[in-house]
Every structure is written in structure tokens, then in C-alpha cells.
């Protein structure tokens, strides 16, 4: 696969973003939703901020208190045996490492704008900050689907009761309407198709089943973008391959002559995140036609390998112009980058899953 990484990569780094509070530092500006708005490319950044700490003997966890409408900062002693601090992203209760008790940073959404898609200017204020109790641990990994003149923005809403997917919408990237939670916990990586198929809206989503099953991709349908049903299991993990740990949708599905092309992320069991592609039937996206055997993009560049949580390429949006796919992607849970790939080359690389 020919991958052209921009010379300007990483395009946005935490150092480019001014923290929205003086007592905080920005540790991530990554996993951005992407949209074309008028003559600008909008990168809706997931900005992760954590409370400044000059004492290594204190680990802090920011939590948004919706009743008081303010951030609270909890403090932990890293030698406290009740908790496990090994994953820099989370604080876990010892003996129950399958779930987290707190996050070490809080994420919200901030706009970066560009005329050329390479040089971005970051808005001085957050675009959307947590506003309700389902968002008290933060807002993560937004995706943007434009339908008519409305941009639907949906994201992981993280709180002590779970990680679900909530949705807001805007027409001008200024005023916001909140539509509540559209997929209950645990669910992430929702990708709403940009148009109806046979009279129905479709969305990919990624539940994390517990009794049986794995973090794999499902598809559901809706009459109105708010009520989702008729869920079907779509795409699974592959033992011993690059996507044998967890998978989830990445960019908004791209309509092509051959079908709906979804650029998805797959992580191995040891948390190396790559991007791959899957082709779904144009008239029935619950049918998988073909899939990548090998990744279309994997962590290789220094900024993709090293960072807050290294070895991660994670796309939440791409822009397509003719044969050129401009895939924007978060790197190492730290910064944003972009690479161009050929649409035809991606399609030709897919291996058919349909019996001849
Ligand atoms: C995982 C990672 C983190 C994220 C949490 C909560 O631990 O994806 O980046 O903050 O889940 O969604």
C-alpha cells in the first residue's frame, strides 16, 4: 500500500493547544472527527487535559461535577495498594483490572481549522465540554456525519456508570443541540452512514459484550438517527492477525461504486492499533463483501510509535477527493497526523469474502 504521510506531520500536537484552565496541561490533541465546512477543513479534536502536578507522590483524577457545574480533582497516592496505576490512562481498583475507576485526564472537543488541510489554527475555547452526568469523565473520539446542512457529531460519553455514545448536532460549528445518548454502555466507535439506504439510516457500533462475545463491530438501523434497532453482528476479530484484540469503526463510511468502504481500526492483543478496510454491500450494508488481510496503515513513523500511549494509529475521519483519500488519524493518543492513500488501491487490496 502506498501511503503518503504529510511532511507537516504531526499536524497538531498537545503543545499547540492552550489548556482551557491555567492549572491544567494538555496531554493529548488526537482522534479528531473530520468535516469540510465552507472553505475549511475542521478537525474536531479530542483534547485531553490533566491537572498540573508538581508532586510525583500524588496522582490526580479530574471529574466533572454536573450539579456544581465545576471540575473536581481527586488525589491518589501511587503507593496505595488499593489501586493500580500501571496504565497511564486510567486508575484501576487492584484485583479488578478489567475496568477502570477513574481516568487520569478529562477529554473535551475543540476545533482546529485549516484552509489547506495541513496547517491548522486552534480555536481559543472548547467547542463542547461535558454538560451532563453521563459525560463526567469526559468526551472522546468524535465522528462527524454531514447530512444536508447538519453536522451530526457523536462521541464516547464517559462516566462512572459506563462508556456510551452520545450525539450533538450543529449547522455552523457554533451553536449546539444535544440529542442525548444514542447507544447505551458499553458502546463506542459509532459511525453513522452519510445517507439513507433503502429508506433507513444505518450505523456501525461497537458494543463490548461481557458474558460471551468480544469487542467487535455491529450494525443497526434507524428511522430518525435517534432510535436504533434491528442490530446485527457484522465483523469479528481474527485470531493471530493484527486485529485479534478489538476492532471498531474509524472513518465515516465512504460511498464507492463497489460498495460502502469503511476504514476501521483493529488492535492486536498487545494493543498495537492499525487501520484496515472493509467493504459493505451498497444496497444492504449488513453484508460484508471484502476485507483487508493486512493493515492499510500501521504505526511506523516515530510519532506513531512513541507517545502517551504508543503504537497507535486511530482514524475518526477522512476526506475523499476523486481517488485520493485524505485519512486524518490520531497518533499514540497524543497528536494528529494525516496520510493520503489511493481509493482504488485500497479497494483492490481487499480480499473477497463472498463465495464465487
Ligand atoms: C480506554 C482508552 C482511553 C479512554 C478510556 C475510556 O482506556 O481508550 O483513552 O479514555 O478507554 O473511554
Tab-separated table of C-alpha atoms and ligand atoms in Angstrom:
chain	number	residue	atom	x	y	z
A	1	UNK	CA	0.000	0.000	0.000
A	2	UNK	CA	1.362	3.386	-0.971
A	3	UNK	CA	0.947	5.723	1.971
A	4	UNK	CA	1.916	9.383	1.667
A	5	UNK	CA	2.351	10.838	5.144
A	6	UNK	CA	2.293	14.635	5.185
A	7	UNK	CA	5.652	16.327	5.699
A	8	UNK	CA	3.916	18.539	8.288
A	9	UNK	CA	3.048	15.518	10.495
A	10	UNK	CA	2.227	15.627	13.301
A	11	UNK	CA	-0.220	18.349	12.256
A	12	UNK	CA	-1.409	19.253	15.751
A	13	UNK	CA	0.389	18.356	18.975
A	14	UNK	CA	-0.558	18.973	22.631
A	15	UNK	CA	1.937	21.862	22.724
A	16	UNK	CA	-0.137	23.692	20.084
A	17	UNK	CA	-3.208	23.743	22.316
A	18	UNK	CA	-3.565	26.193	25.172
A	19	UNK	CA	-5.114	24.462	28.199
A	20	UNK	CA	-8.574	25.801	28.920
A	21	UNK	CA	-7.628	26.191	32.595
A	22	UNK	CA	-4.343	27.535	33.913
A	23	UNK	CA	-3.932	24.724	36.429
A	24	UNK	CA	-4.186	22.097	33.698
A	25	UNK	CA	-1.858	20.820	30.983
A	26	UNK	CA	-2.834	19.445	27.588
A	27	UNK	CA	-1.507	15.911	27.162
A	28	UNK	CA	-3.400	14.928	24.024
A	29	UNK	CA	-4.927	16.531	20.923
A	30	UNK	CA	-5.913	13.455	18.968
A	31	UNK	CA	-8.609	11.166	17.480
A	32	UNK	CA	-10.346	14.116	15.787
A	33	UNK	CA	-13.625	13.976	13.896
A	34	UNK	CA	-13.254	15.490	10.429
A	35	UNK	CA	-15.592	17.670	8.368
A	36	UNK	CA	-15.481	20.011	5.434
A	37	UNK	CA	-17.254	23.232	6.472
A	38	UNK	CA	-17.410	26.024	3.868
A	39	UNK	CA	-13.801	26.504	2.716
A	40	UNK	CA	-12.295	24.949	5.841
A	41	UNK	CA	-11.244	21.516	6.947
A	42	UNK	CA	-12.476	21.141	10.515
A	43	UNK	CA	-10.639	18.852	12.851
A	44	UNK	CA	-12.771	18.356	15.929
A	45	UNK	CA	-10.015	17.404	18.328
A	46	UNK	CA	-10.331	15.225	21.365
A	47	UNK	CA	-8.310	17.364	23.758
A	48	UNK	CA	-7.185	15.550	26.901
A	49	UNK	CA	-6.174	17.733	29.836
A	50	UNK	CA	-4.907	16.756	33.233
A	51	UNK	CA	-4.386	18.745	36.414
A	52	UNK	CA	-0.819	20.011	36.783
A	53	UNK	CA	1.048	18.104	39.423
A	54	UNK	CA	4.458	19.018	40.771
A	55	UNK	CA	4.406	16.205	43.304
A	56	UNK	CA	5.158	12.733	41.881
A	57	UNK	CA	3.649	11.265	45.060
A	58	UNK	CA	0.192	12.448	44.001
A	59	UNK	CA	-1.825	11.094	41.075
A	60	UNK	CA	-4.807	13.268	40.179
A	61	UNK	CA	-8.088	12.385	38.508
A	62	UNK	CA	-10.345	15.139	37.113
A	63	UNK	CA	-14.097	14.555	37.393
A	64	UNK	CA	-16.745	16.970	36.140
A	65	UNK	CA	-19.407	17.574	38.804
A	66	UNK	CA	-22.599	18.392	36.905
A	67	UNK	CA	-24.527	19.537	39.980
A	68	UNK	CA	-21.937	22.148	40.873
A	69	UNK	CA	-21.021	22.702	37.219
A	70	UNK	CA	-17.354	22.505	38.047
A	71	UNK	CA	-14.386	20.198	37.826
A	72	UNK	CA	-13.339	18.281	40.905
A	73	UNK	CA	-9.853	16.947	41.290
A	74	UNK	CA	-9.413	13.703	43.217
A	75	UNK	CA	-5.999	12.806	44.592
A	76	UNK	CA	-4.373	9.376	44.952
A	77	UNK	CA	-1.174	8.105	46.463
A	78	UNK	CA	0.608	5.981	43.828
A	79	UNK	CA	1.821	3.616	46.581
A	80	UNK	CA	-1.781	2.968	47.692
A	81	UNK	CA	-2.207	-0.793	47.186
A	82	UNK	CA	-5.979	-0.452	46.660
A	83	UNK	CA	-5.338	0.970	43.213
A	84	UNK	CA	-3.334	0.049	40.140
A	85	UNK	CA	-1.615	2.850	38.227
A	86	UNK	CA	0.178	0.805	35.523
A	87	UNK	CA	-1.915	2.070	32.574
A	88	UNK	CA	-1.125	5.809	32.287
A	89	UNK	CA	-4.681	6.465	31.036
A	90	UNK	CA	-6.541	5.025	33.988
A	91	UNK	CA	-6.690	4.317	37.700
A	92	UNK	CA	-7.947	0.798	38.363
A	93	UNK	CA	-9.011	-0.961	41.554
A	94	UNK	CA	-6.469	-3.668	42.378
A	95	UNK	CA	-7.986	-7.083	41.823
A	96	UNK	CA	-10.431	-5.775	39.206
A	97	UNK	CA	-8.217	-4.695	36.335
A	98	UNK	CA	-10.921	-5.351	33.745
A	99	UNK	CA	-12.497	-1.962	34.431
A	100	UNK	CA	-11.320	1.477	35.468
A	101	UNK	CA	-12.369	3.529	38.481
A	102	UNK	CA	-11.089	6.884	37.185
A	103	UNK	CA	-9.331	8.408	34.188
A	104	UNK	CA	-6.128	10.409	34.678
A	105	UNK	CA	-7.239	13.065	32.175
A	106	UNK	CA	-10.521	14.559	31.021
A	107	UNK	CA	-11.248	14.969	27.318
A	108	UNK	CA	-13.470	17.503	25.566
A	109	UNK	CA	-13.909	18.749	21.997
A	110	UNK	CA	-12.004	21.636	20.457
A	111	UNK	CA	-11.934	22.852	16.846
A	112	UNK	CA	-8.806	23.143	14.689
A	113	UNK	CA	-9.376	24.813	11.284
A	114	UNK	CA	-7.407	24.797	8.068
A	115	UNK	CA	-7.736	26.065	4.513
A	116	UNK	CA	-5.177	23.639	3.063
A	117	UNK	CA	-5.783	20.596	5.262
A	118	UNK	CA	-2.197	20.692	6.522
A	119	UNK	CA	-1.768	23.869	8.589
A	120	UNK	CA	-4.297	24.210	11.380
A	121	UNK	CA	-5.310	27.028	13.723
A	122	UNK	CA	-6.851	26.000	17.022
A	123	UNK	CA	-9.884	27.807	18.425
A	124	UNK	CA	-9.124	29.509	21.753
A	125	UNK	CA	-12.114	27.974	23.572
A	126	UNK	CA	-13.574	24.462	23.809
A	127	UNK	CA	-16.295	23.665	21.244
A	128	UNK	CA	-18.030	21.236	23.558
A	129	UNK	CA	-17.234	20.476	27.187
A	130	UNK	CA	-19.044	17.910	29.402
A	131	UNK	CA	-22.516	19.125	30.357
A	132	UNK	CA	-24.268	16.155	31.921
A	133	UNK	CA	-23.613	13.318	34.340
A	134	UNK	CA	-23.063	10.786	31.549
A	135	UNK	CA	-20.063	12.891	30.470
A	136	UNK	CA	-18.462	13.446	33.884
A	137	UNK	CA	-15.247	11.587	32.973
A	138	UNK	CA	-15.108	13.251	29.560
A	139	UNK	CA	-15.957	13.172	25.867
A	140	UNK	CA	-13.834	11.148	23.482
A	141	UNK	CA	-13.234	10.141	19.869
A	142	UNK	CA	-15.838	12.228	17.997
A	143	UNK	CA	-17.014	11.399	14.498
A	144	UNK	CA	-18.926	13.775	12.237
A	145	UNK	CA	-21.529	12.797	9.651
A	146	UNK	CA	-22.863	15.579	7.465
A	147	UNK	CA	-26.450	15.094	6.290
A	148	UNK	CA	-27.799	18.072	4.329
A	149	UNK	CA	-26.597	21.181	6.137
A	150	UNK	CA	-26.486	19.484	9.559
A	151	UNK	CA	-23.357	18.028	11.081
A	152	UNK	CA	-24.117	15.178	13.475
A	153	UNK	CA	-21.323	14.805	15.997
A	154	UNK	CA	-21.285	11.714	18.169
A	155	UNK	CA	-18.701	10.623	20.712
A	156	UNK	CA	-17.929	8.369	23.634
A	157	UNK	CA	-19.535	9.823	26.748
A	158	UNK	CA	-17.555	8.501	29.692
A	159	UNK	CA	-18.748	8.399	33.308
A	160	UNK	CA	-18.718	6.091	36.355
A	161	UNK	CA	-21.820	4.307	35.005
A	162	UNK	CA	-20.184	3.381	31.701
A	163	UNK	CA	-18.970	4.461	28.282
A	164	UNK	CA	-21.808	5.050	25.819
A	165	UNK	CA	-22.267	7.063	22.656
A	166	UNK	CA	-23.990	10.464	22.776
A	167	UNK	CA	-24.850	12.823	19.958
A	168	UNK	CA	-24.977	16.565	19.395
A	169	UNK	CA	-25.560	18.437	16.145
A	170	UNK	CA	-24.627	21.783	14.662
A	171	UNK	CA	-25.107	23.672	11.432
A	172	UNK	CA	-22.388	26.264	11.964
A	173	UNK	CA	-19.856	24.783	14.414
A	174	UNK	CA	-21.021	27.352	16.968
A	175	UNK	CA	-24.475	26.543	18.306
A	176	UNK	CA	-25.121	23.018	19.509
A	177	UNK	CA	-28.188	20.871	20.018
A	178	UNK	CA	-27.788	17.878	22.384
A	179	UNK	CA	-29.660	14.701	21.429
A	180	UNK	CA	-28.739	12.563	24.442
A	181	UNK	CA	-27.239	9.088	24.486
A	182	UNK	CA	-27.952	7.064	21.328
A	183	UNK	CA	-26.111	3.832	22.262
A	184	UNK	CA	-26.072	2.695	25.916
A	185	UNK	CA	-22.881	1.398	27.601
A	186	UNK	CA	-20.675	-0.168	26.815
A	187	UNK	CA	-20.548	1.060	23.281
A	188	UNK	CA	-18.070	3.126	21.274
A	189	UNK	CA	-16.961	3.738	17.713
A	190	UNK	CA	-20.356	4.587	16.248
A	191	UNK	CA	-20.256	5.582	12.557
A	192	UNK	CA	-23.432	6.924	11.011
A	193	UNK	CA	-23.715	6.463	7.234
A	194	UNK	CA	-23.989	9.797	5.372
A	195	UNK	CA	-27.267	8.927	3.629
A	196	UNK	CA	-30.231	6.598	3.983
A	197	UNK	CA	-30.010	3.170	2.373
A	198	UNK	CA	-33.389	1.764	1.293
A	199	UNK	CA	-35.143	4.375	3.392
A	200	UNK	CA	-33.218	3.697	6.622
A	201	UNK	CA	-30.274	5.253	8.382
A	202	UNK	CA	-27.525	2.832	9.286
A	203	UNK	CA	-24.793	2.997	11.916
A	204	UNK	CA	-21.863	0.810	12.778
A	205	UNK	CA	-21.294	0.434	16.505
A	206	UNK	CA	-19.023	-1.469	18.819
A	207	UNK	CA	-20.520	-2.942	21.967
A	208	UNK	CA	-18.273	-4.665	24.494
A	209	UNK	CA	-20.228	-7.766	25.471
A	210	UNK	CA	-19.340	-9.401	28.750
A	211	UNK	CA	-20.912	-12.842	29.291
A	212	UNK	CA	-19.927	-14.042	25.827
A	213	UNK	CA	-18.686	-12.228	22.739
A	214	UNK	CA	-15.893	-9.706	22.145
A	215	UNK	CA	-15.333	-6.029	21.194
A	216	UNK	CA	-16.481	-6.399	17.569
A	217	UNK	CA	-18.425	-4.376	15.008
A	218	UNK	CA	-22.229	-4.426	14.824
A	219	UNK	CA	-24.640	-2.572	12.555
A	220	UNK	CA	-28.052	-1.111	13.423
A	221	UNK	CA	-30.726	0.889	11.638
A	222	UNK	CA	-32.875	3.885	12.496
A	223	UNK	CA	-35.729	5.957	11.044
A	224	UNK	CA	-34.535	9.206	12.661
A	225	UNK	CA	-30.865	8.897	13.805
A	226	UNK	CA	-32.010	8.747	17.448
A	227	UNK	CA	-33.726	5.371	17.840
A	228	UNK	CA	-31.601	2.433	16.738
A	229	UNK	CA	-32.759	-1.168	16.316
A	230	UNK	CA	-32.607	-4.369	14.251
A	231	UNK	CA	-28.974	-4.795	15.344
A	232	UNK	CA	-26.827	-7.311	13.532
A	233	UNK	CA	-23.383	-8.656	14.179
A	234	UNK	CA	-21.158	-7.512	11.299
A	235	UNK	CA	-17.420	-8.046	11.641
A	236	UNK	CA	-15.268	-10.007	14.057
A	237	UNK	CA	-11.762	-10.399	15.410
A	238	UNK	CA	-9.326	-12.657	13.544
A	239	UNK	CA	-7.156	-14.985	15.604
A	240	UNK	CA	-3.444	-14.472	15.231
A	241	UNK	CA	-3.868	-11.428	12.972
A	242	UNK	CA	-3.294	-7.703	13.519
A	243	UNK	CA	-6.952	-7.285	14.505
A	244	UNK	CA	-7.301	-10.105	17.042
A	245	UNK	CA	-7.757	-7.925	20.162
A	246	UNK	CA	-10.513	-5.381	19.486
A	247	UNK	CA	-11.937	-3.694	16.400
A	248	UNK	CA	-14.168	-0.697	15.802
A	249	UNK	CA	-15.296	1.614	13.026
A	250	UNK	CA	-12.974	4.515	12.161
A	251	UNK	CA	-13.948	6.992	9.455
A	252	UNK	CA	-17.493	7.716	8.257
A	253	UNK	CA	-18.346	5.095	5.581
A	254	UNK	CA	-17.312	6.180	2.082
A	255	UNK	CA	-19.716	5.514	-0.803
A	256	UNK	CA	-17.966	3.931	-3.802
A	257	UNK	CA	-19.168	2.122	-6.962
A	258	UNK	CA	-18.152	-1.172	-5.373
A	259	UNK	CA	-19.880	-0.647	-2.017
A	260	UNK	CA	-19.547	1.220	1.264
A	261	UNK	CA	-15.902	1.403	2.226
A	262	UNK	CA	-15.261	1.527	5.957
A	263	UNK	CA	-11.793	2.354	7.259
A	264	UNK	CA	-11.746	0.644	10.665
A	265	UNK	CA	-9.238	0.236	13.449
A	266	UNK	CA	-8.018	-3.079	14.721
A	267	UNK	CA	-5.826	-3.666	17.744
A	268	UNK	CA	-3.795	-6.752	18.445
A	269	UNK	CA	-3.986	-8.436	21.841
A	270	UNK	CA	-0.964	-6.363	22.913
A	271	UNK	CA	-2.680	-3.067	21.995
A	272	UNK	CA	-0.977	-2.194	18.708
A	273	UNK	CA	-3.597	-0.214	16.780
A	274	UNK	CA	-3.644	-0.345	12.943
A	275	UNK	CA	-6.115	0.803	10.297
A	276	UNK	CA	-7.729	-1.642	7.873
A	277	UNK	CA	-10.662	-1.554	5.463
A	278	UNK	CA	-13.876	-3.456	4.897
A	279	UNK	CA	-16.336	-3.220	2.004
A	280	UNK	CA	-20.087	-3.475	2.650
A	281	UNK	CA	-22.866	-4.024	0.131
A	282	UNK	CA	-24.129	-0.755	-1.321
A	283	UNK	CA	-27.812	-1.726	-1.017
A	284	UNK	CA	-27.525	-3.815	2.139
A	285	UNK	CA	-24.655	-2.685	4.374
A	286	UNK	CA	-25.281	-5.612	6.742
A	287	UNK	CA	-23.473	-7.755	4.125
A	288	UNK	CA	-19.674	-7.839	4.171
A	289	UNK	CA	-18.120	-8.145	0.701
A	290	UNK	CA	-14.377	-7.909	1.264
A	291	UNK	CA	-11.795	-7.060	3.939
A	292	UNK	CA	-8.122	-6.177	4.361
A	293	UNK	CA	-5.797	-9.066	5.130
A	294	UNK	CA	-3.011	-6.675	6.103
A	295	UNK	CA	-3.364	-3.148	7.517
A	296	UNK	CA	-3.626	-0.173	5.158
A	297	UNK	CA	-1.751	1.872	7.770
A	298	UNK	CA	0.281	0.714	10.745
A	299	UNK	CA	2.362	2.553	13.351
A	300	UNK	CA	5.793	3.082	11.789
A	301	UNK	CA	6.717	6.779	11.950
A	302	UNK	CA	8.280	7.953	15.186
A	303	UNK	CA	5.165	9.979	16.150
A	304	UNK	CA	3.014	6.861	15.588
A	305	UNK	CA	5.232	4.590	17.678
A	306	UNK	CA	6.093	6.881	20.579
A	307	UNK	CA	3.787	8.996	22.734
A	308	UNK	CA	1.464	8.926	25.708
A	309	UNK	CA	0.141	5.503	24.628
A	310	UNK	CA	2.409	4.389	21.789
A	311	UNK	CA	1.909	2.206	18.724
A	312	UNK	CA	-1.466	3.649	17.853
A	313	UNK	CA	-2.874	4.957	14.551
A	314	UNK	CA	-6.587	5.693	15.049
A	315	UNK	CA	-8.678	7.444	12.404
A	316	UNK	CA	-12.026	9.086	13.158
A	317	UNK	CA	-12.450	10.744	9.762
A	318	UNK	CA	-11.286	11.054	6.165
A	319	UNK	CA	-11.971	13.344	3.219
A	320	UNK	CA	-12.247	11.912	-0.272
A	321	UNK	CA	-11.468	13.789	-3.444
A	322	UNK	CA	-11.548	11.645	-6.594
A	323	UNK	CA	-9.129	8.798	-5.989
A	324	UNK	CA	-7.438	10.499	-3.030
A	325	UNK	CA	-8.375	9.526	0.496
A	326	UNK	CA	-7.011	12.029	2.999
A	327	UNK	CA	-7.123	9.974	6.164
A	328	UNK	CA	-6.678	12.027	9.330
A	329	UNK	CA	-5.707	9.981	12.352
A	330	UNK	CA	-4.674	10.228	15.963
A	331	UNK	CA	-1.186	9.011	16.799
A	332	UNK	CA	-0.168	7.401	20.081
A	333	UNK	CA	-3.110	9.009	21.949
A	334	UNK	CA	-1.092	12.239	21.632
A	335	UNK	CA	-1.274	14.149	18.330
A	336	UNK	CA	-2.944	14.319	14.914
A	337	UNK	CA	-1.475	13.269	11.568
A	338	UNK	CA	-2.700	12.786	8.012
A	339	UNK	CA	-1.830	10.401	5.209
A	340	UNK	CA	-3.053	10.165	1.626
A	341	UNK	CA	-3.958	6.800	0.132
A	342	UNK	CA	-5.456	5.818	-3.213
A	343	UNK	CA	-9.122	4.802	-3.016
A	344	UNK	CA	-8.672	2.308	-5.870
A	345	UNK	CA	-5.585	0.818	-4.336
A	346	UNK	CA	-7.433	0.246	-1.062
A	347	UNK	CA	-10.386	-1.341	-2.904
A	348	UNK	CA	-8.102	-3.560	-4.991
A	349	UNK	CA	-6.205	-4.723	-1.911
A	350	UNK	CA	-9.338	-6.139	-0.244
A	351	UNK	CA	-9.861	-9.877	-0.225
A	352	UNK	CA	-13.327	-11.054	-1.196
A	353	UNK	CA	-15.437	-12.769	1.444
A	354	UNK	CA	-18.275	-13.544	-0.941
A	355	UNK	CA	-18.437	-17.093	-2.248
A	356	UNK	CA	-17.987	-17.201	-6.014
B	1	LIG	C1	-9.613	3.279	27.187
B	1	LIG	C2	-8.788	4.217	26.315
B	1	LIG	C3	-8.727	5.595	26.913
B	1	LIG	C4	-10.116	6.088	27.222
B	1	LIG	C5	-10.883	5.076	28.057
B	1	LIG	C6	-12.318	5.470	28.261
B	1	LIG	O1	-8.964	3.046	28.394
B	1	LIG	O2	-9.356	4.292	25.037
B	1	LIG	O3	-8.119	6.516	26.032
B	1	LIG	O4	-10.019	7.307	27.910
B	1	LIG	O5	-10.876	3.818	27.409
B	1	LIG	O6	-13.017	5.530	27.056
